[in-house]
mmCIF file of C-alpha atoms in Angstrom:
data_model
loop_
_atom_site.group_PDB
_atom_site.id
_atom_site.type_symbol
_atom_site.label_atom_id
_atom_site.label_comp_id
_atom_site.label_asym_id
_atom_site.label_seq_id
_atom_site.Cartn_x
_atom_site.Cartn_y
_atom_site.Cartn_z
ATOM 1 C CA UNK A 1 -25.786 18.742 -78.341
ATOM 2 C CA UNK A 2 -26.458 14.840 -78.343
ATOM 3 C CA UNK A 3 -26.382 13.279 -75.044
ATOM 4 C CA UNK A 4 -25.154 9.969 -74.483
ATOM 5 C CA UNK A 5 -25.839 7.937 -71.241
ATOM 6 C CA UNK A 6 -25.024 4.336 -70.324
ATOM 7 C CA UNK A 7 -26.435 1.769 -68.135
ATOM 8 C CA UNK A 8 -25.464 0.430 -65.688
ATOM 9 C CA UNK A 9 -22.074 1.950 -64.726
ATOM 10 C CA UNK A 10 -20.512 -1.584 -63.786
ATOM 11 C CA UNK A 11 -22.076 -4.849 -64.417
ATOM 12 C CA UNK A 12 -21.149 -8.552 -62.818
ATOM 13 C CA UNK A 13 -21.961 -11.482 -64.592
ATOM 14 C CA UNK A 14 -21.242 -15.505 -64.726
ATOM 15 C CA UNK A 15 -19.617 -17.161 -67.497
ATOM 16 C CA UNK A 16 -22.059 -18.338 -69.534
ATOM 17 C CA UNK A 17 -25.065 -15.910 -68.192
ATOM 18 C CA UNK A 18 -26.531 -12.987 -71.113
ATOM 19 C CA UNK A 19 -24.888 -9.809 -69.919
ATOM 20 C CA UNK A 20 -27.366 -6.409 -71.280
ATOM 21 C CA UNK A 21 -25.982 -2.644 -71.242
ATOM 22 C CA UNK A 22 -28.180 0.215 -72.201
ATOM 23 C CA UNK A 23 -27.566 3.331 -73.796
ATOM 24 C CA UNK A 24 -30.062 6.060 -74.189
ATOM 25 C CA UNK A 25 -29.660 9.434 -76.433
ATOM 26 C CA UNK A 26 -30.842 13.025 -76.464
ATOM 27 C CA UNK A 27 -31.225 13.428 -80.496
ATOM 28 C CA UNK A 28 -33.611 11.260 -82.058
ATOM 29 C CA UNK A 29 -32.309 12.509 -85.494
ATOM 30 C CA UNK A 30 -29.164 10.450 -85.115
ATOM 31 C CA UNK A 31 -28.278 8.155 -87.993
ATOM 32 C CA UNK A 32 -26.111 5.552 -86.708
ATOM 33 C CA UNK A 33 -25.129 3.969 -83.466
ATOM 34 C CA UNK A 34 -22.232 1.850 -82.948
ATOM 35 C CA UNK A 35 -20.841 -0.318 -79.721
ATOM 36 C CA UNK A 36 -17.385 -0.896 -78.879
ATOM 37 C CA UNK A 37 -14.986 -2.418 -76.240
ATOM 38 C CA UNK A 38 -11.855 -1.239 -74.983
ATOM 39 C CA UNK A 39 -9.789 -3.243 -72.911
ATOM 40 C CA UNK A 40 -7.854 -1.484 -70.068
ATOM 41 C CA UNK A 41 -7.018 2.001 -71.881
ATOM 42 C CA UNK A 42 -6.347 0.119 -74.893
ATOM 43 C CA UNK A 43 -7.573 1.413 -78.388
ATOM 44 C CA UNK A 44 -11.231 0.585 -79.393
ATOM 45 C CA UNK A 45 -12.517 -2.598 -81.271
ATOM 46 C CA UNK A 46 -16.218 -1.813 -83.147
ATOM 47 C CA UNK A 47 -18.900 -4.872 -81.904
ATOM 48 C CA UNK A 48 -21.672 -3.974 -84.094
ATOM 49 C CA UNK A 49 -23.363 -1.336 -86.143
ATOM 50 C CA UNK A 50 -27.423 -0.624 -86.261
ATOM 51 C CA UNK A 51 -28.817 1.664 -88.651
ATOM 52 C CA UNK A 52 -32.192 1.136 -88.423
ATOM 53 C CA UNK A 53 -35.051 0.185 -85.191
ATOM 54 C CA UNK A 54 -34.943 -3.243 -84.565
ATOM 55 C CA UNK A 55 -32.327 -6.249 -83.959
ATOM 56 C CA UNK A 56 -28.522 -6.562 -85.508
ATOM 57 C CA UNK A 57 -26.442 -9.646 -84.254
ATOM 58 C CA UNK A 58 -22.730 -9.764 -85.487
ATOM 59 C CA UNK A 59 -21.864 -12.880 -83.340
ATOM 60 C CA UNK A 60 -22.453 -13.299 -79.871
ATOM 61 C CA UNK A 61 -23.434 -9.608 -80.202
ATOM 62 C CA UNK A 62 -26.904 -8.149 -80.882
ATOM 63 C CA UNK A 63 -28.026 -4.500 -80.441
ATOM 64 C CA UNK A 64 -31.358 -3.660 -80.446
ATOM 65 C CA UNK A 65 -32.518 0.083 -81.173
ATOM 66 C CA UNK A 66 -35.779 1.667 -80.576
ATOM 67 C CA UNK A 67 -34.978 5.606 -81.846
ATOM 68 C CA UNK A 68 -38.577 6.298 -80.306
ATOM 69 C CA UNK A 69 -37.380 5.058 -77.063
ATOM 70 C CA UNK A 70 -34.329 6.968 -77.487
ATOM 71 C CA UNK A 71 -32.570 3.647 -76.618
ATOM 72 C CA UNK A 72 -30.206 1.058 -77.794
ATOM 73 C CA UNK A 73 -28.919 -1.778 -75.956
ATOM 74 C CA UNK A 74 -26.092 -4.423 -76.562
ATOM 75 C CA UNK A 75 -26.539 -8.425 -75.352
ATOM 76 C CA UNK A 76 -23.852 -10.669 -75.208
ATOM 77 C CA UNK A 77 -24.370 -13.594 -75.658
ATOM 78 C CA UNK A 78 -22.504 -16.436 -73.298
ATOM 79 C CA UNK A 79 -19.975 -13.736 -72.268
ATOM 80 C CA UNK A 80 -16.412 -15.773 -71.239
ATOM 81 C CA UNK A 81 -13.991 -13.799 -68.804
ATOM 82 C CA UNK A 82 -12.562 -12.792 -72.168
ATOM 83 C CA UNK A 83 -14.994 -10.079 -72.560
ATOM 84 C CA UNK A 84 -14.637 -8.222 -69.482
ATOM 85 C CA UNK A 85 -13.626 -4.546 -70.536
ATOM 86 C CA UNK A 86 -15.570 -1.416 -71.274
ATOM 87 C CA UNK A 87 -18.200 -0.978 -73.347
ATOM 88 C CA UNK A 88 -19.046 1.939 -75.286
ATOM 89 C CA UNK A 89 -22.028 3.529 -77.018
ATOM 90 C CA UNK A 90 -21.148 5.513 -79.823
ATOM 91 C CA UNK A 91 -23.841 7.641 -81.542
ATOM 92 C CA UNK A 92 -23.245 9.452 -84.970
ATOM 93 C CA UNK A 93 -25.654 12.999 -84.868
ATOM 94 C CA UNK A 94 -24.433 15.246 -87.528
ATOM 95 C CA UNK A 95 -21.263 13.550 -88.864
ATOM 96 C CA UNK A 96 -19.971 13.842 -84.960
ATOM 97 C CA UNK A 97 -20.239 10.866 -82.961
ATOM 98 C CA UNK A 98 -20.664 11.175 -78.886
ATOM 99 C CA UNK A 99 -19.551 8.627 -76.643
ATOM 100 C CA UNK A 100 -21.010 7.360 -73.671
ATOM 101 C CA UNK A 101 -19.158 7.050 -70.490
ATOM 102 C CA UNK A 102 -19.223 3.218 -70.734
ATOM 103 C CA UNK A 103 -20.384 0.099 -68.777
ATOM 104 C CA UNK A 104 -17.330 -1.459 -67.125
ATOM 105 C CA UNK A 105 -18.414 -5.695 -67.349
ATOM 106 C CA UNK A 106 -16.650 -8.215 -65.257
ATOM 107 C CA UNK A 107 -17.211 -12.006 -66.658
ATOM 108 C CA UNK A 108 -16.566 -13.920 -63.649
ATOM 109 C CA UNK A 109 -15.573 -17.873 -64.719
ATOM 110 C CA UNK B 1 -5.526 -4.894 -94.894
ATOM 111 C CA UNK B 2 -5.581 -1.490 -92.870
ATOM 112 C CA UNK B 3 -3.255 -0.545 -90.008
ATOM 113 C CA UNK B 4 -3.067 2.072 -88.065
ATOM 114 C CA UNK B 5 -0.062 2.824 -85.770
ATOM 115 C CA UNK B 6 0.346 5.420 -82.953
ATOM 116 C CA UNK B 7 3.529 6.944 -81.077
ATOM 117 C CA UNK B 8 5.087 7.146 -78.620
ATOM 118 C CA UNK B 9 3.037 4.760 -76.788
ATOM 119 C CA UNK B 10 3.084 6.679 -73.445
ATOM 120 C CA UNK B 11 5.095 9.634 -72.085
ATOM 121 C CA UNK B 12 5.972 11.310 -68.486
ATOM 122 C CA UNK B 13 6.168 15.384 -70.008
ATOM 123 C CA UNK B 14 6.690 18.483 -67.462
ATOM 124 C CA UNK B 15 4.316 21.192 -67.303
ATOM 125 C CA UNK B 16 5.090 23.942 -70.333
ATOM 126 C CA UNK B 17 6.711 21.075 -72.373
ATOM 127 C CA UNK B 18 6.219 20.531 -75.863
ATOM 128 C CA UNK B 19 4.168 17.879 -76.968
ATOM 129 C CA UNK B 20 3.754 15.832 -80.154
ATOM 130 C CA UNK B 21 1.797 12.866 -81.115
ATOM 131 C CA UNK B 22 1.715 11.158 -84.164
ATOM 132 C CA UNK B 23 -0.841 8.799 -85.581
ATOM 133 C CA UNK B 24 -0.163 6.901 -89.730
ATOM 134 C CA UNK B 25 -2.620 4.739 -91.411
ATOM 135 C CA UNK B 26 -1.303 2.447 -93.849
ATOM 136 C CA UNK B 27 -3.318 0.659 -96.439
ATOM 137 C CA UNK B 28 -5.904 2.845 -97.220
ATOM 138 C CA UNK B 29 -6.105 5.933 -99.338
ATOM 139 C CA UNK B 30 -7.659 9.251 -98.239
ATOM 140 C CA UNK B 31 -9.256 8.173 -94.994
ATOM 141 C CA UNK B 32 -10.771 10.241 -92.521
ATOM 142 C CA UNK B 33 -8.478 10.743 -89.574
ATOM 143 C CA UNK B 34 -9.649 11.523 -85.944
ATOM 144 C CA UNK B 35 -8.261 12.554 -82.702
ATOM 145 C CA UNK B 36 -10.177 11.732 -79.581
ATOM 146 C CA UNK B 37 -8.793 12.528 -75.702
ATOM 147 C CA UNK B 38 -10.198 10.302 -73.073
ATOM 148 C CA UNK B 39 -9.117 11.661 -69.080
ATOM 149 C CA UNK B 40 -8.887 9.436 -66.790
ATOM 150 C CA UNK B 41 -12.210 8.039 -65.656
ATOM 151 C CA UNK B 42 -13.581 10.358 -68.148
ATOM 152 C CA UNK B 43 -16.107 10.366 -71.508
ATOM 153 C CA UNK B 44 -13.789 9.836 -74.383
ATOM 154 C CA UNK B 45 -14.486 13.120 -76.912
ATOM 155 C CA UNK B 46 -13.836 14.071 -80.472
ATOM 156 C CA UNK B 47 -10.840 16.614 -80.821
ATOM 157 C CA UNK B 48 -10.188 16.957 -84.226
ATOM 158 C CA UNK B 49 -10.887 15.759 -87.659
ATOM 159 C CA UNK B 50 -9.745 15.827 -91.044
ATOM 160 C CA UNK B 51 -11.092 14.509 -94.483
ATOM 161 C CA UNK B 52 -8.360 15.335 -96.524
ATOM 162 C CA UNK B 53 -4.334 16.641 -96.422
ATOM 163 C CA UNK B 54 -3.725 19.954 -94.925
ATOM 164 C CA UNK B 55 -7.343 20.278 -93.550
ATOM 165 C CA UNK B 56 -7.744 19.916 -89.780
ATOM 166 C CA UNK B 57 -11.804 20.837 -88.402
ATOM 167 C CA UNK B 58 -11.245 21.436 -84.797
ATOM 168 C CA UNK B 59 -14.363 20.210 -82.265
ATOM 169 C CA UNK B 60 -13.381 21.050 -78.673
ATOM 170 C CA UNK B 61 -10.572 23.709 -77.835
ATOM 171 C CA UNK B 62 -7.752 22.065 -75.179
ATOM 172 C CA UNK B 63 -5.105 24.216 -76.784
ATOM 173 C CA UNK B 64 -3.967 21.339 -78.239
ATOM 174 C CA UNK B 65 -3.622 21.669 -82.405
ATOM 175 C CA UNK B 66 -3.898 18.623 -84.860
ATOM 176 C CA UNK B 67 -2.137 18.861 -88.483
ATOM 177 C CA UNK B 68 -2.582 16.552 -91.615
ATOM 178 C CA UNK B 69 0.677 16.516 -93.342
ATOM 179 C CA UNK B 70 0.160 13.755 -95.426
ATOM 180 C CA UNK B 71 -2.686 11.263 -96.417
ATOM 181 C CA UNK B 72 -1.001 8.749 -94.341
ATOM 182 C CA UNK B 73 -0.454 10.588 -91.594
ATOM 183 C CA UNK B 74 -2.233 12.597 -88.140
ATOM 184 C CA UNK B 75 -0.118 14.419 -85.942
ATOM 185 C CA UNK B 76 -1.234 16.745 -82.301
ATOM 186 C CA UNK B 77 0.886 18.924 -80.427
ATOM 187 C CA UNK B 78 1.187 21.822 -78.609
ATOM 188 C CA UNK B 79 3.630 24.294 -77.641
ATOM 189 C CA UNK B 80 2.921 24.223 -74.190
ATOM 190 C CA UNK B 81 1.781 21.341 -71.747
ATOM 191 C CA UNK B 82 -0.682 21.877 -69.129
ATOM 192 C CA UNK B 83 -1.510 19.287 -66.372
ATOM 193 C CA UNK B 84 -5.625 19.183 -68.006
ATOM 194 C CA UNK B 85 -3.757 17.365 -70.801
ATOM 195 C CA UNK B 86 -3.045 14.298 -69.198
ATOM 196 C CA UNK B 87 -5.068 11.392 -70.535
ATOM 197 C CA UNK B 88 -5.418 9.107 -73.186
ATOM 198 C CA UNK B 89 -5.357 10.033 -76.776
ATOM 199 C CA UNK B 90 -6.477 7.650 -79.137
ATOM 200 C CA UNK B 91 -6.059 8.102 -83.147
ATOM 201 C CA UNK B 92 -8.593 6.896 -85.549
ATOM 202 C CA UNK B 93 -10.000 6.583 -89.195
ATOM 203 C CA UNK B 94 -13.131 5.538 -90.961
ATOM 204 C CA UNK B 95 -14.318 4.584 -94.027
ATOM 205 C CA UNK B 96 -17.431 6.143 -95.265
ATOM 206 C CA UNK B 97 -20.020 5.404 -93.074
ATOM 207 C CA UNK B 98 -18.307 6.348 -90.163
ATOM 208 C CA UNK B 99 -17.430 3.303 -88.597
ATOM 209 C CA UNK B 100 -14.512 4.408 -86.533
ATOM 210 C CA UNK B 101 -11.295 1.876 -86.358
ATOM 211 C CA UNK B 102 -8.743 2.865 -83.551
ATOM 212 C CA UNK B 103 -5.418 2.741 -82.664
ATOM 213 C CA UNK B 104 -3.841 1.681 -79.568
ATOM 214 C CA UNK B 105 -3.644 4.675 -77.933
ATOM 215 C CA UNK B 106 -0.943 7.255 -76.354
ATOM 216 C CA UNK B 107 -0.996 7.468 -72.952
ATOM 217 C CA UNK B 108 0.189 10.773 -71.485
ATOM 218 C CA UNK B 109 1.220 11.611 -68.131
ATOM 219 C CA UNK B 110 1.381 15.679 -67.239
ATOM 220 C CA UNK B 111 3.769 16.373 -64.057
#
């Protein structure tokens, strides 16, 4: 069964700094990884999709995957307090997708 | 454009209560519905799915039971409360490609 793992479990950052969260995965096979946010036990908004190794931006969001890594990472760009929430990995392994346990950012103004 | 709404948005149940909650999608035809539980503090998971009207695939037992009614609409119960249940359950669909879009979640206290 995929595994999904996130890193780090909290992150800190200043307005205005690049905040980076990492996910790693068990099944190299997977076919699509996805980030999201949820704010405080809210329902989830989708950041951005990657299909393939290498970079996707959707905004101040880019995700970088590296399936022989095992690995795929969010940056935000300029993060505002705005952002602060959870972040989730989301990975798609035979048409069931496994969440990680998130990265809980704090954007400090 | 899509919606989807969820209900109720919390509830306090007793242990051995019935439970039921309900989950419609407006705006798009045939969509793939989801339920996923998250405890608190926990990993949110993947309890059921369903692909079309009257179909329900089940992916982790909670004795909890998910039934497609209509196109529209996603709805979980059980017969029988148990303090485990507590949590956050969060209704979703997707379009093909599996982009999931949620809903704003039920929150559900066990006592």
């Amino acid at each position: 069964q995929q595994k999904v793992q996130q890193s780090p479990e909290s992150l800190t950052v200043s307005e205005g700094a690049m905040a980076s969260l990492n996910c790693t995965f068990s099944d190299g096979t997977s076919n699509n990884f996805r980030w999201y946010r949820q704010h405080s036990a809210k329902g989830l908004e989708v950041l951005v999709s990657i299909f393939s190794d290498g970079e996707k931006e959707e905004g101040r969001f880019t995700a970088h995957l590296n399936r022989a890594n095992l690995h795929v990472s969010l940056h935000i760009r300029e993060p505002q307090p705005s952002d602060s929430a959870v972040y989730l990995c989301a990975v798609n392994s035979n048409n069931r997708i496994f969440f990680g346990d998130g990265t809980q950012l704090v954007v400090k103004p | 454009a899509q919606t989807i709404h969820q209900w109720p948005v919390a509830e306090i149940k007793a242990v051995g209560s019935p439970l039921s909650l309900g989950c419609t999608i407006k705006g798009k035809s045939s969509p793939n519905l989801y339920w996923y539980w998250q405890a608190t503090g926990g990993t949110l998971q993947q309890l059921f799915y369903s692909i079309t009207v009257g179909q329900v695939e089940s992916v982790v037992q909670l004795n909890l039971s998910a039934s497609r009614p209509k196109d529209d609409q996603f709805i979980l119960s059980t017969e029988k409360l148990l303090l485990s249940h507590s949590g956050f359950y969060l209704c979703a669909w997707s379009p093909p490609g599996n982009t999931l879009y949620f809903g704003e979640g039920s929150r559900l206290i066990v006592v």
